[in-house]
């Protein structure tokens, strides 16, 4: 491996490693300040990860985190901050649940219909922010935050009994979907069942990598995110790229709730997971917008979620995991900036050394030429 490649790999790995180490250290300090053992909580959570049923829960949860983080990462690649993933996936999941409860097709048609419903709902909701940005200059951050609030109101309206809502006790639901829309999972015996949508999540990660690194569109997307003026000079329409990136981000976000919707709940209710879109931001940051890095970050987040309840049985607050997640996000921002500055300094020193070497070589060549001319 060349020296430059080794340095690039080192820079890519250094940020997440530093963030995790700092987060663990700070969490341990919090535990010590609370009069708790700073090691035992980690031991308990690691022990939970050895149980097959917890492993299934972690994989299932990570699939939703992974898709949400991919949606955020596409925006990041274009230098866009799509904070609206949370509203996009919740509204998309509800629309898919409504369609699944009122349309009955064979499974070979029903499941693709529900996926497309979720994708297009997410694209529509994110596309509003994209259009506002390119036509009115509205920041996508402000637009997507407001759209999250509007999505919550739309969901509340759709839950009304005279619209699409079905009351089950005190719970608002959309009614149970037809069985043809239930996606079969991977049976793990007594450990439970892995959502079938996990396979699609893996395919989405592969497709994300191929699109960014092996297609002209991916190059245009990355170049536009790096410099819109340079991309425009090469013939790329920056406004079109903004709208396209937001549509792709929203389409992926729309699928973030499908693993649990199609594989477990089969309805959209008050118990449906919330906040996945915001967690996707931290996971995308920790994974450096790389599909493999995001996968490890999603598994880490899911492990903290599913292993932490055990802490309650050992006189530890399970909120320790929440504290650690928050510290990871803060540490990621700080460590990435520190690593970036370190990388820039190394690059500047390398360029300076190369220029100095070139100057010495040039001076030596000039002296040789002068001596040769003098000898003649």
PDB file of N, CA, C and O in Angstrom, residues 109-175:
ATOM      1  N   UNK A 109     -47.068  -8.517  -5.721  1.00  0.00           N
ATOM      2  CA  UNK A 109     -47.418  -7.150  -6.125  1.00  0.00           C
ATOM      3  C   UNK A 109     -47.624  -6.242  -4.915  1.00  0.00           C
ATOM      4  O   UNK A 109     -47.315  -5.049  -4.964  1.00  0.00           O
ATOM      5  N   UNK A 110     -48.155  -6.821  -3.828  1.00  0.00           N
ATOM      6  CA  UNK A 110     -48.489  -6.021  -2.658  1.00  0.00           C
ATOM      7  C   UNK A 110     -47.246  -5.415  -2.000  1.00  0.00           C
ATOM      8  O   UNK A 110     -47.210  -4.212  -1.697  1.00  0.00           O
ATOM      9  N   UNK A 111     -46.220  -6.225  -1.790  1.00  0.00           N
ATOM     10  CA  UNK A 111     -45.022  -5.722  -1.110  1.00  0.00           C
ATOM     11  C   UNK A 111     -44.317  -4.649  -1.938  1.00  0.00           C
ATOM     12  O   UNK A 111     -43.969  -3.585  -1.398  1.00  0.00           O
ATOM     13  N   UNK A 112     -44.115  -4.859  -3.267  1.00  0.00           N
ATOM     14  CA  UNK A 112     -43.533  -3.758  -4.062  1.00  0.00           C
ATOM     15  C   UNK A 112     -44.393  -2.501  -4.041  1.00  0.00           C
ATOM     16  O   UNK A 112     -43.858  -1.385  -4.035  1.00  0.00           O
ATOM     17  N   UNK A 113     -45.726  -2.671  -4.016  1.00  0.00           N
ATOM     18  CA  UNK A 113     -46.615  -1.512  -3.959  1.00  0.00           C
ATOM     19  C   UNK A 113     -46.394  -0.724  -2.674  1.00  0.00           C
ATOM     20  O   UNK A 113     -46.316   0.519  -2.702  1.00  0.00           O
ATOM     21  N   UNK A 114     -46.269  -1.419  -1.556  1.00  0.00           N
ATOM     22  CA  UNK A 114     -46.065  -0.739  -0.271  1.00  0.00           C
ATOM     23  C   UNK A 114     -44.698  -0.045  -0.236  1.00  0.00           C
ATOM     24  O   UNK A 114     -44.576   1.068   0.286  1.00  0.00           O
ATOM     25  N   UNK A 115     -43.679  -0.691  -0.802  1.00  0.00           N
ATOM     26  CA  UNK A 115     -42.349  -0.077  -0.837  1.00  0.00           C
ATOM     27  C   UNK A 115     -42.376   1.192  -1.688  1.00  0.00           C
ATOM     28  O   UNK A 115     -41.845   2.239  -1.290  1.00  0.00           O
ATOM     29  N   UNK A 116     -43.011   1.096  -2.860  1.00  0.00           N
ATOM     30  CA  UNK A 116     -43.088   2.271  -3.742  1.00  0.00           C
ATOM     31  C   UNK A 116     -43.906   3.390  -3.104  1.00  0.00           C
ATOM     32  O   UNK A 116     -43.571   4.572  -3.253  1.00  0.00           O
ATOM     33  N   UNK A 117     -44.960   3.026  -2.386  1.00  0.00           N
ATOM     34  CA  UNK A 117     -45.759   4.041  -1.685  1.00  0.00           C
ATOM     35  C   UNK A 117     -44.900   4.794  -0.687  1.00  0.00           C
ATOM     36  O   UNK A 117     -44.933   6.037  -0.615  1.00  0.00           O
ATOM     37  N   UNK A 118     -44.111   4.066   0.078  1.00  0.00           N
ATOM     38  CA  UNK A 118     -43.242   4.704   1.072  1.00  0.00           C
ATOM     39  C   UNK A 118     -42.171   5.557   0.396  1.00  0.00           C
ATOM     40  O   UNK A 118     -41.889   6.684   0.830  1.00  0.00           O
ATOM     41  N   UNK A 119     -41.572   5.041  -0.667  1.00  0.00           N
ATOM     42  CA  UNK A 119     -40.510   5.768  -1.371  1.00  0.00           C
ATOM     43  C   UNK A 119     -41.035   7.076  -1.942  1.00  0.00           C
ATOM     44  O   UNK A 119     -40.437   8.147  -1.747  1.00  0.00           O
ATOM     45  N   UNK A 120     -42.150   7.017  -2.643  1.00  0.00           N
ATOM     46  CA  UNK A 120     -42.681   8.228  -3.282  1.00  0.00           C
ATOM     47  C   UNK A 120     -43.216   9.230  -2.259  1.00  0.00           C
ATOM     48  O   UNK A 120     -43.151  10.439  -2.482  1.00  0.00           O
ATOM     49  N   UNK A 121     -43.734   8.741  -1.134  1.00  0.00           N
ATOM     50  CA  UNK A 121     -44.168   9.664  -0.083  1.00  0.00           C
ATOM     51  C   UNK A 121     -42.963  10.411   0.487  1.00  0.00           C
ATOM     52  O   UNK A 121     -43.003  11.636   0.666  1.00  0.00           O
ATOM     53  N   UNK A 122     -41.895   9.678   0.762  1.00  0.00           N
ATOM     54  CA  UNK A 122     -40.683  10.320   1.265  1.00  0.00           C
ATOM     55  C   UNK A 122     -40.095  11.297   0.264  1.00  0.00           C
ATOM     56  O   UNK A 122     -39.641  12.387   0.628  1.00  0.00           O
ATOM     57  N   UNK A 123     -40.097  10.916  -1.020  1.00  0.00           N
ATOM     58  CA  UNK A 123     -39.573  11.796  -2.066  1.00  0.00           C
ATOM     59  C   UNK A 123     -40.408  13.069  -2.180  1.00  0.00           C
ATOM     60  O   UNK A 123     -39.866  14.168  -2.332  1.00  0.00           O
ATOM     61  N   UNK A 124     -41.712  12.910  -2.110  1.00  0.00           N
ATOM     62  CA  UNK A 124     -42.588  14.080  -2.208  1.00  0.00           C
ATOM     63  C   UNK A 124     -42.323  15.050  -1.056  1.00  0.00           C
ATOM     64  O   UNK A 124     -42.188  16.263  -1.264  1.00  0.00           O
ATOM     65  N   UNK A 125     -42.191  14.497   0.157  1.00  0.00           N
ATOM     66  CA  UNK A 125     -42.029  15.362   1.330  1.00  0.00           C
ATOM     67  C   UNK A 125     -40.672  16.056   1.322  1.00  0.00           C
ATOM     68  O   UNK A 125     -40.564  17.223   1.685  1.00  0.00           O
ATOM     69  N   UNK A 126     -39.630  15.342   0.928  1.00  0.00           N
ATOM     70  CA  UNK A 126     -38.301  15.967   0.871  1.00  0.00           C
ATOM     71  C   UNK A 126     -38.165  16.883  -0.339  1.00  0.00           C
ATOM     72  O   UNK A 126     -37.425  17.870  -0.306  1.00  0.00           O
ATOM     73  N   UNK A 127     -38.888  16.545  -1.412  1.00  0.00           N
ATOM     74  CA  UNK A 127     -38.834  17.367  -2.617  1.00  0.00           C
ATOM     75  C   UNK A 127     -39.347  18.777  -2.392  1.00  0.00           C
ATOM     76  O   UNK A 127     -38.892  19.722  -3.042  1.00  0.00           O
ATOM     77  N   UNK A 128     -40.272  18.929  -1.446  1.00  0.00           N
ATOM     78  CA  UNK A 128     -40.781  20.269  -1.121  1.00  0.00           C
ATOM     79  C   UNK A 128     -39.633  21.154  -0.647  1.00  0.00           C
ATOM     80  O   UNK A 128     -39.485  22.303  -1.077  1.00  0.00           O
ATOM     81  N   UNK A 129     -38.796  20.610   0.239  1.00  0.00           N
ATOM     82  CA  UNK A 129     -37.648  21.376   0.756  1.00  0.00           C
ATOM     83  C   UNK A 129     -36.658  21.676  -0.361  1.00  0.00           C
ATOM     84  O   UNK A 129     -36.076  22.766  -0.416  1.00  0.00           O
ATOM     85  N   UNK A 130     -36.445  20.700  -1.259  1.00  0.00           N
ATOM     86  CA  UNK A 130     -35.521  20.906  -2.367  1.00  0.00           C
ATOM     87  C   UNK A 130     -35.982  22.008  -3.302  1.00  0.00           C
ATOM     88  O   UNK A 130     -35.186  22.861  -3.725  1.00  0.00           O
ATOM     89  N   UNK A 131     -37.254  22.009  -3.634  1.00  0.00           N
ATOM     90  CA  UNK A 131     -37.806  23.035  -4.524  1.00  0.00           C
ATOM     91  C   UNK A 131     -37.750  24.410  -3.869  1.00  0.00           C
ATOM     92  O   UNK A 131     -37.415  25.409  -4.524  1.00  0.00           O
ATOM     93  N   UNK A 132     -38.085  24.472  -2.588  1.00  0.00           N
ATOM     94  CA  UNK A 132     -38.021  25.754  -1.879  1.00  0.00           C
ATOM     95  C   UNK A 132     -36.595  26.308  -1.866  1.00  0.00           C
ATOM     96  O   UNK A 132     -36.391  27.518  -1.979  1.00  0.00           O
ATOM     97  N   UNK A 133     -35.610  25.429  -1.765  1.00  0.00           N
ATOM     98  CA  UNK A 133     -34.220  25.880  -1.711  1.00  0.00           C
ATOM     99  C   UNK A 133     -33.771  26.470  -3.042  1.00  0.00           C
ATOM    100  O   UNK A 133     -33.124  27.524  -3.075  1.00  0.00           O
ATOM    101  N   UNK A 134     -34.118  25.811  -4.158  1.00  0.00           N
ATOM    102  CA  UNK A 134     -33.611  26.273  -5.453  1.00  0.00           C
ATOM    103  C   UNK A 134     -34.456  27.400  -6.041  1.00  0.00           C
ATOM    104  O   UNK A 134     -33.976  28.159  -6.894  1.00  0.00           O
ATOM    105  N   UNK A 135     -35.710  27.530  -5.616  1.00  0.00           N
ATOM    106  CA  UNK A 135     -36.563  28.579  -6.179  1.00  0.00           C
ATOM    107  C   UNK A 135     -36.664  29.811  -5.291  1.00  0.00           C
ATOM    108  O   UNK A 135     -36.815  30.932  -5.795  1.00  0.00           O
ATOM    109  N   UNK A 136     -36.576  29.625  -3.972  1.00  0.00           N
ATOM    110  CA  UNK A 136     -36.746  30.740  -3.048  1.00  0.00           C
ATOM    111  C   UNK A 136     -35.560  30.922  -2.110  1.00  0.00           C
ATOM    112  O   UNK A 136     -35.565  31.826  -1.278  1.00  0.00           O
ATOM    113  N   UNK A 137     -34.565  30.074  -2.231  1.00  0.00           N
ATOM    114  CA  UNK A 137     -33.390  30.197  -1.381  1.00  0.00           C
ATOM    115  C   UNK A 137     -33.625  29.848   0.068  1.00  0.00           C
ATOM    116  O   UNK A 137     -32.849  30.254   0.947  1.00  0.00           O
ATOM    117  N   UNK A 138     -34.682  29.084   0.360  1.00  0.00           N
ATOM    118  CA  UNK A 138     -34.983  28.693   1.732  1.00  0.00           C
ATOM    119  C   UNK A 138     -34.022  27.598   2.169  1.00  0.00           C
ATOM    120  O   UNK A 138     -33.855  26.590   1.475  1.00  0.00           O
ATOM    121  N   UNK A 139     -33.381  27.767   3.318  1.00  0.00           N
ATOM    122  CA  UNK A 139     -32.457  26.762   3.835  1.00  0.00           C
ATOM    123  C   UNK A 139     -33.176  25.431   4.023  1.00  0.00           C
ATOM    124  O   UNK A 139     -34.283  25.377   4.574  1.00  0.00           O
ATOM    125  N   UNK A 140     -32.529  24.355   3.562  1.00  0.00           N
ATOM    126  CA  UNK A 140     -33.135  23.028   3.716  1.00  0.00           C
ATOM    127  C   UNK A 140     -33.255  22.643   5.189  1.00  0.00           C
ATOM    128  O   UNK A 140     -34.129  21.843   5.557  1.00  0.00           O
ATOM    129  N   UNK A 141     -32.402  23.212   6.051  1.00  0.00           N
ATOM    130  CA  UNK A 141     -32.484  22.933   7.480  1.00  0.00           C
ATOM    131  C   UNK A 141     -33.801  23.461   8.041  1.00  0.00           C
ATOM    132  O   UNK A 141     -34.546  22.744   8.712  1.00  0.00           O
ATOM    133  N   UNK A 142     -34.100  24.716   7.748  1.00  0.00           N
ATOM    134  CA  UNK A 142     -35.345  25.323   8.227  1.00  0.00           C
ATOM    135  C   UNK A 142     -36.555  24.627   7.612  1.00  0.00           C
ATOM    136  O   UNK A 142     -37.530  24.294   8.310  1.00  0.00           O
ATOM    137  N   UNK A 143     -36.499  24.397   6.306  1.00  0.00           N
ATOM    138  CA  UNK A 143     -37.637  23.796   5.608  1.00  0.00           C
ATOM    139  C   UNK A 143     -37.949  22.401   6.129  1.00  0.00           C
ATOM    140  O   UNK A 143     -39.114  22.058   6.383  1.00  0.00           O
ATOM    141  N   UNK A 144     -36.914  21.568   6.314  1.00  0.00           N
ATOM    142  CA  UNK A 144     -37.171  20.198   6.760  1.00  0.00           C
ATOM    143  C   UNK A 144     -37.619  20.142   8.216  1.00  0.00           C
ATOM    144  O   UNK A 144     -38.415  19.280   8.593  1.00  0.00           O
ATOM    145  N   UNK A 145     -37.129  21.061   9.053  1.00  0.00           N
ATOM    146  CA  UNK A 145     -37.607  21.113  10.442  1.00  0.00           C
ATOM    147  C   UNK A 145     -39.100  21.440  10.466  1.00  0.00           C
ATOM    148  O   UNK A 145     -39.886  20.815  11.195  1.00  0.00           O
ATOM    149  N   UNK A 146     -39.500  22.419   9.673  1.00  0.00           N
ATOM    150  CA  UNK A 146     -40.921  22.784   9.617  1.00  0.00           C
ATOM    151  C   UNK A 146     -41.754  21.654   9.023  1.00  0.00           C
ATOM    152  O   UNK A 146     -42.879  21.389   9.463  1.00  0.00           O
ATOM    153  N   UNK A 147     -41.199  20.975   8.029  1.00  0.00           N
ATOM    154  CA  UNK A 147     -41.934  19.865   7.414  1.00  0.00           C
ATOM    155  C   UNK A 147     -42.104  18.704   8.387  1.00  0.00           C
ATOM    156  O   UNK A 147     -43.081  17.951   8.302  1.00  0.00           O
ATOM    157  N   UNK A 148     -41.158  18.529   9.316  1.00  0.00           N
ATOM    158  CA  UNK A 148     -41.331  17.513  10.364  1.00  0.00           C
ATOM    159  C   UNK A 148     -42.573  17.810  11.197  1.00  0.00           C
ATOM    160  O   UNK A 148     -43.366  16.915  11.505  1.00  0.00           O
ATOM    161  N   UNK A 149     -42.728  19.078  11.573  1.00  0.00           N
ATOM    162  CA  UNK A 149     -43.896  19.470  12.372  1.00  0.00           C
ATOM    163  C   UNK A 149     -45.189  19.296  11.573  1.00  0.00           C
ATOM    164  O   UNK A 149     -46.204  18.828  12.103  1.00  0.00           O
ATOM    165  N   UNK A 150     -45.138  19.661  10.297  1.00  0.00           N
ATOM    166  CA  UNK A 150     -46.334  19.515   9.454  1.00  0.00           C
ATOM    167  C   UNK A 150     -46.678  18.040   9.284  1.00  0.00           C
ATOM    168  O   UNK A 150     -47.862  17.658   9.298  1.00  0.00           O
ATOM    169  N   UNK A 151     -45.648  17.185   9.124  1.00  0.00           N
ATOM    170  CA  UNK A 151     -45.888  15.745   8.980  1.00  0.00           C
ATOM    171  C   UNK A 151     -46.594  15.189  10.209  1.00  0.00           C
ATOM    172  O   UNK A 151     -47.503  14.347  10.093  1.00  0.00           O
ATOM    173  N   UNK A 152     -46.200  15.657  11.391  1.00  0.00           N
ATOM    174  CA  UNK A 152     -46.857  15.211  12.624  1.00  0.00           C
ATOM    175  C   UNK A 152     -48.337  15.587  12.615  1.00  0.00           C
ATOM    176  O   UNK A 152     -49.201  14.785  13.021  1.00  0.00           O
ATOM    177  N   UNK A 153     -48.638  16.787  12.131  1.00  0.00           N
ATOM    178  CA  UNK A 153     -50.041  17.227  12.059  1.00  0.00           C
ATOM    179  C   UNK A 153     -50.815  16.427  11.024  1.00  0.00           C
ATOM    180  O   UNK A 153     -51.978  16.056  11.249  1.00  0.00           O
ATOM    181  N   UNK A 154     -50.196  16.141   9.892  1.00  0.00           N
ATOM    182  CA  UNK A 154     -50.855  15.341   8.847  1.00  0.00           C
ATOM    183  C   UNK A 154     -51.160  13.939   9.378  1.00  0.00           C
ATOM    184  O   UNK A 154     -52.246  13.386   9.144  1.00  0.00           O
ATOM    185  N   UNK A 155     -50.195  13.347  10.098  1.00  0.00           N
ATOM    186  CA  UNK A 155     -50.403  12.018  10.676  1.00  0.00           C
ATOM    187  C   UNK A 155     -51.562  12.048  11.670  1.00  0.00           C
ATOM    188  O   UNK A 155     -52.411  11.146  11.690  1.00  0.00           O
ATOM    189  N   UNK A 156     -51.611  13.101  12.495  1.00  0.00           N
ATOM    190  CA  UNK A 156     -52.727  13.233  13.435  1.00  0.00           C
ATOM    191  C   UNK A 156     -54.067  13.319  12.727  1.00  0.00           C
ATOM    192  O   UNK A 156     -55.064  12.748  13.197  1.00  0.00           O
ATOM    193  N   UNK A 157     -54.108  14.015  11.595  1.00  0.00           N
ATOM    194  CA  UNK A 157     -55.354  14.111  10.827  1.00  0.00           C
ATOM    195  C   UNK A 157     -55.745  12.758  10.230  1.00  0.00           C
ATOM    196  O   UNK A 157     -56.904  12.345  10.284  1.00  0.00           O
ATOM    197  N   UNK A 158     -54.770  12.056   9.653  1.00  0.00           N
ATOM    198  CA  UNK A 158     -55.058  10.764   9.026  1.00  0.00           C
ATOM    199  C   UNK A 158     -55.500   9.729  10.040  1.00  0.00           C
ATOM    200  O   UNK A 158     -56.140   8.727   9.678  1.00  0.00           O
ATOM    201  N   UNK A 159     -55.152   9.929  11.323  1.00  0.00           N
ATOM    202  CA  UNK A 159     -55.560   9.011  12.373  1.00  0.00           C
ATOM    203  C   UNK A 159     -57.016   9.197  12.814  1.00  0.00           C
ATOM    204  O   UNK A 159     -57.538   8.386  13.593  1.00  0.00           O
ATOM    205  N   UNK A 160     -57.657  10.254  12.358  1.00  0.00           N
ATOM    206  CA  UNK A 160     -59.050  10.489  12.752  1.00  0.00           C
ATOM    207  C   UNK A 160     -59.923   9.316  12.295  1.00  0.00           C
ATOM    208  O   UNK A 160     -59.757   8.803  11.186  1.00  0.00           O
ATOM    209  N   UNK A 161     -60.866   8.882  13.142  1.00  0.00           N
ATOM    210  CA  UNK A 161     -61.707   7.720  12.796  1.00  0.00           C
ATOM    211  C   UNK A 161     -62.491   7.898  11.496  1.00  0.00           C
ATOM    212  O   UNK A 161     -62.764   6.914  10.797  1.00  0.00           O
ATOM    213  N   UNK A 162     -62.850   9.159  11.165  1.00  0.00           N
ATOM    214  CA  UNK A 162     -63.600   9.372   9.935  1.00  0.00           C
ATOM    215  C   UNK A 162     -62.695   9.561   8.719  1.00  0.00           C
ATOM    216  O   UNK A 162     -63.179   9.869   7.629  1.00  0.00           O
ATOM    217  N   UNK A 163     -61.395   9.383   8.916  1.00  0.00           N
ATOM    218  CA  UNK A 163     -60.450   9.451   7.788  1.00  0.00           C
ATOM    219  C   UNK A 163     -59.909   8.039   7.563  1.00  0.00           C
ATOM    220  O   UNK A 163     -60.511   7.246   6.856  1.00  0.00           O
ATOM    221  N   UNK A 164     -58.748   7.711   8.160  1.00  0.00           N
ATOM    222  CA  UNK A 164     -58.196   6.356   8.019  1.00  0.00           C
ATOM    223  C   UNK A 164     -57.898   5.705   9.368  1.00  0.00           C
ATOM    224  O   UNK A 164     -57.385   4.591   9.406  1.00  0.00           O
ATOM    225  N   UNK A 165     -58.185   6.405  10.459  1.00  0.00           N
ATOM    226  CA  UNK A 165     -57.848   5.888  11.776  1.00  0.00           C
ATOM    227  C   UNK A 165     -58.747   4.757  12.233  1.00  0.00           C
ATOM    228  O   UNK A 165     -59.943   4.723  11.913  1.00  0.00           O
ATOM    229  N   UNK A 166     -58.157   3.821  12.974  1.00  0.00           N
ATOM    230  CA  UNK A 166     -58.892   2.709  13.579  1.00  0.00           C
ATOM    231  C   UNK A 166     -58.484   2.652  15.049  1.00  0.00           C
ATOM    232  O   UNK A 166     -57.313   2.410  15.363  1.00  0.00           O
ATOM    233  N   UNK A 167     -59.437   2.882  15.947  1.00  0.00           N
ATOM    234  CA  UNK A 167     -59.151   2.881  17.374  1.00  0.00           C
ATOM    235  C   UNK A 167     -59.051   1.435  17.892  1.00  0.00           C
ATOM    236  O   UNK A 167     -59.937   0.621  17.664  1.00  0.00           O
ATOM    237  N   UNK A 168     -57.943   1.154  18.599  1.00  0.00           N
ATOM    238  CA  UNK A 168     -57.770  -0.137  19.261  1.00  0.00           C
ATOM    239  C   UNK A 168     -57.470   0.176  20.723  1.00  0.00           C
ATOM    240  O   UNK A 168     -56.332   0.454  21.099  1.00  0.00           O
ATOM    241  N   UNK A 169     -58.517   0.165  21.554  1.00  0.00           N
ATOM    242  CA  UNK A 169     -58.374   0.610  22.932  1.00  0.00           C
ATOM    243  C   UNK A 169     -58.090   2.101  22.944  1.00  0.00           C
ATOM    244  O   UNK A 169     -58.834   2.904  22.369  1.00  0.00           O
ATOM    245  N   UNK A 170     -57.002   2.487  23.588  1.00  0.00           N
ATOM    246  CA  UNK A 170     -56.590   3.892  23.606  1.00  0.00           C
ATOM    247  C   UNK A 170     -55.549   4.209  22.535  1.00  0.00           C
ATOM    248  O   UNK A 170     -54.992   5.307  22.518  1.00  0.00           O
ATOM    249  N   UNK A 171     -55.300   3.256  21.675  1.00  0.00           N
ATOM    250  CA  UNK A 171     -54.249   3.406  20.680  1.00  0.00           C
ATOM    251  C   UNK A 171     -54.834   3.811  19.329  1.00  0.00           C
ATOM    252  O   UNK A 171     -55.838   3.249  18.878  1.00  0.00           O
ATOM    253  N   UNK A 172     -54.208   4.783  18.686  1.00  0.00           N
ATOM    254  CA  UNK A 172     -54.581   5.153  17.316  1.00  0.00           C
ATOM    255  C   UNK A 172     -53.797   4.277  16.348  1.00  0.00           C
ATOM    256  O   UNK A 172     -52.570   4.191  16.428  1.00  0.00           O
ATOM    257  N   UNK A 173     -54.491   3.633  15.424  1.00  0.00           N
ATOM    258  CA  UNK A 173     -53.822   2.794  14.432  1.00  0.00           C
ATOM    259  C   UNK A 173     -54.419   3.068  13.052  1.00  0.00           C
ATOM    260  O   UNK A 173     -55.423   3.779  12.918  1.00  0.00           O
ATOM    261  N   UNK A 174     -53.800   2.463  12.038  1.00  0.00           N
ATOM    262  CA  UNK A 174     -54.334   2.547  10.670  1.00  0.00           C
ATOM    263  C   UNK A 174     -55.038   1.253  10.295  1.00  0.00           C
ATOM    264  O   UNK A 174     -55.404   1.064   9.139  1.00  0.00           O
ATOM    265  N   UNK A 175     -55.232   0.374  11.266  1.00  0.00           N
ATOM    266  CA  UNK A 175     -55.806  -0.930  10.972  1.00  0.00           C
ATOM    267  C   UNK A 175     -54.728  -1.892  10.492  1.00  0.00           C
ATOM    268  O   UNK A 175     -53.693  -1.477   9.976  1.00  0.00           O
TER     269      UNK A 175
END
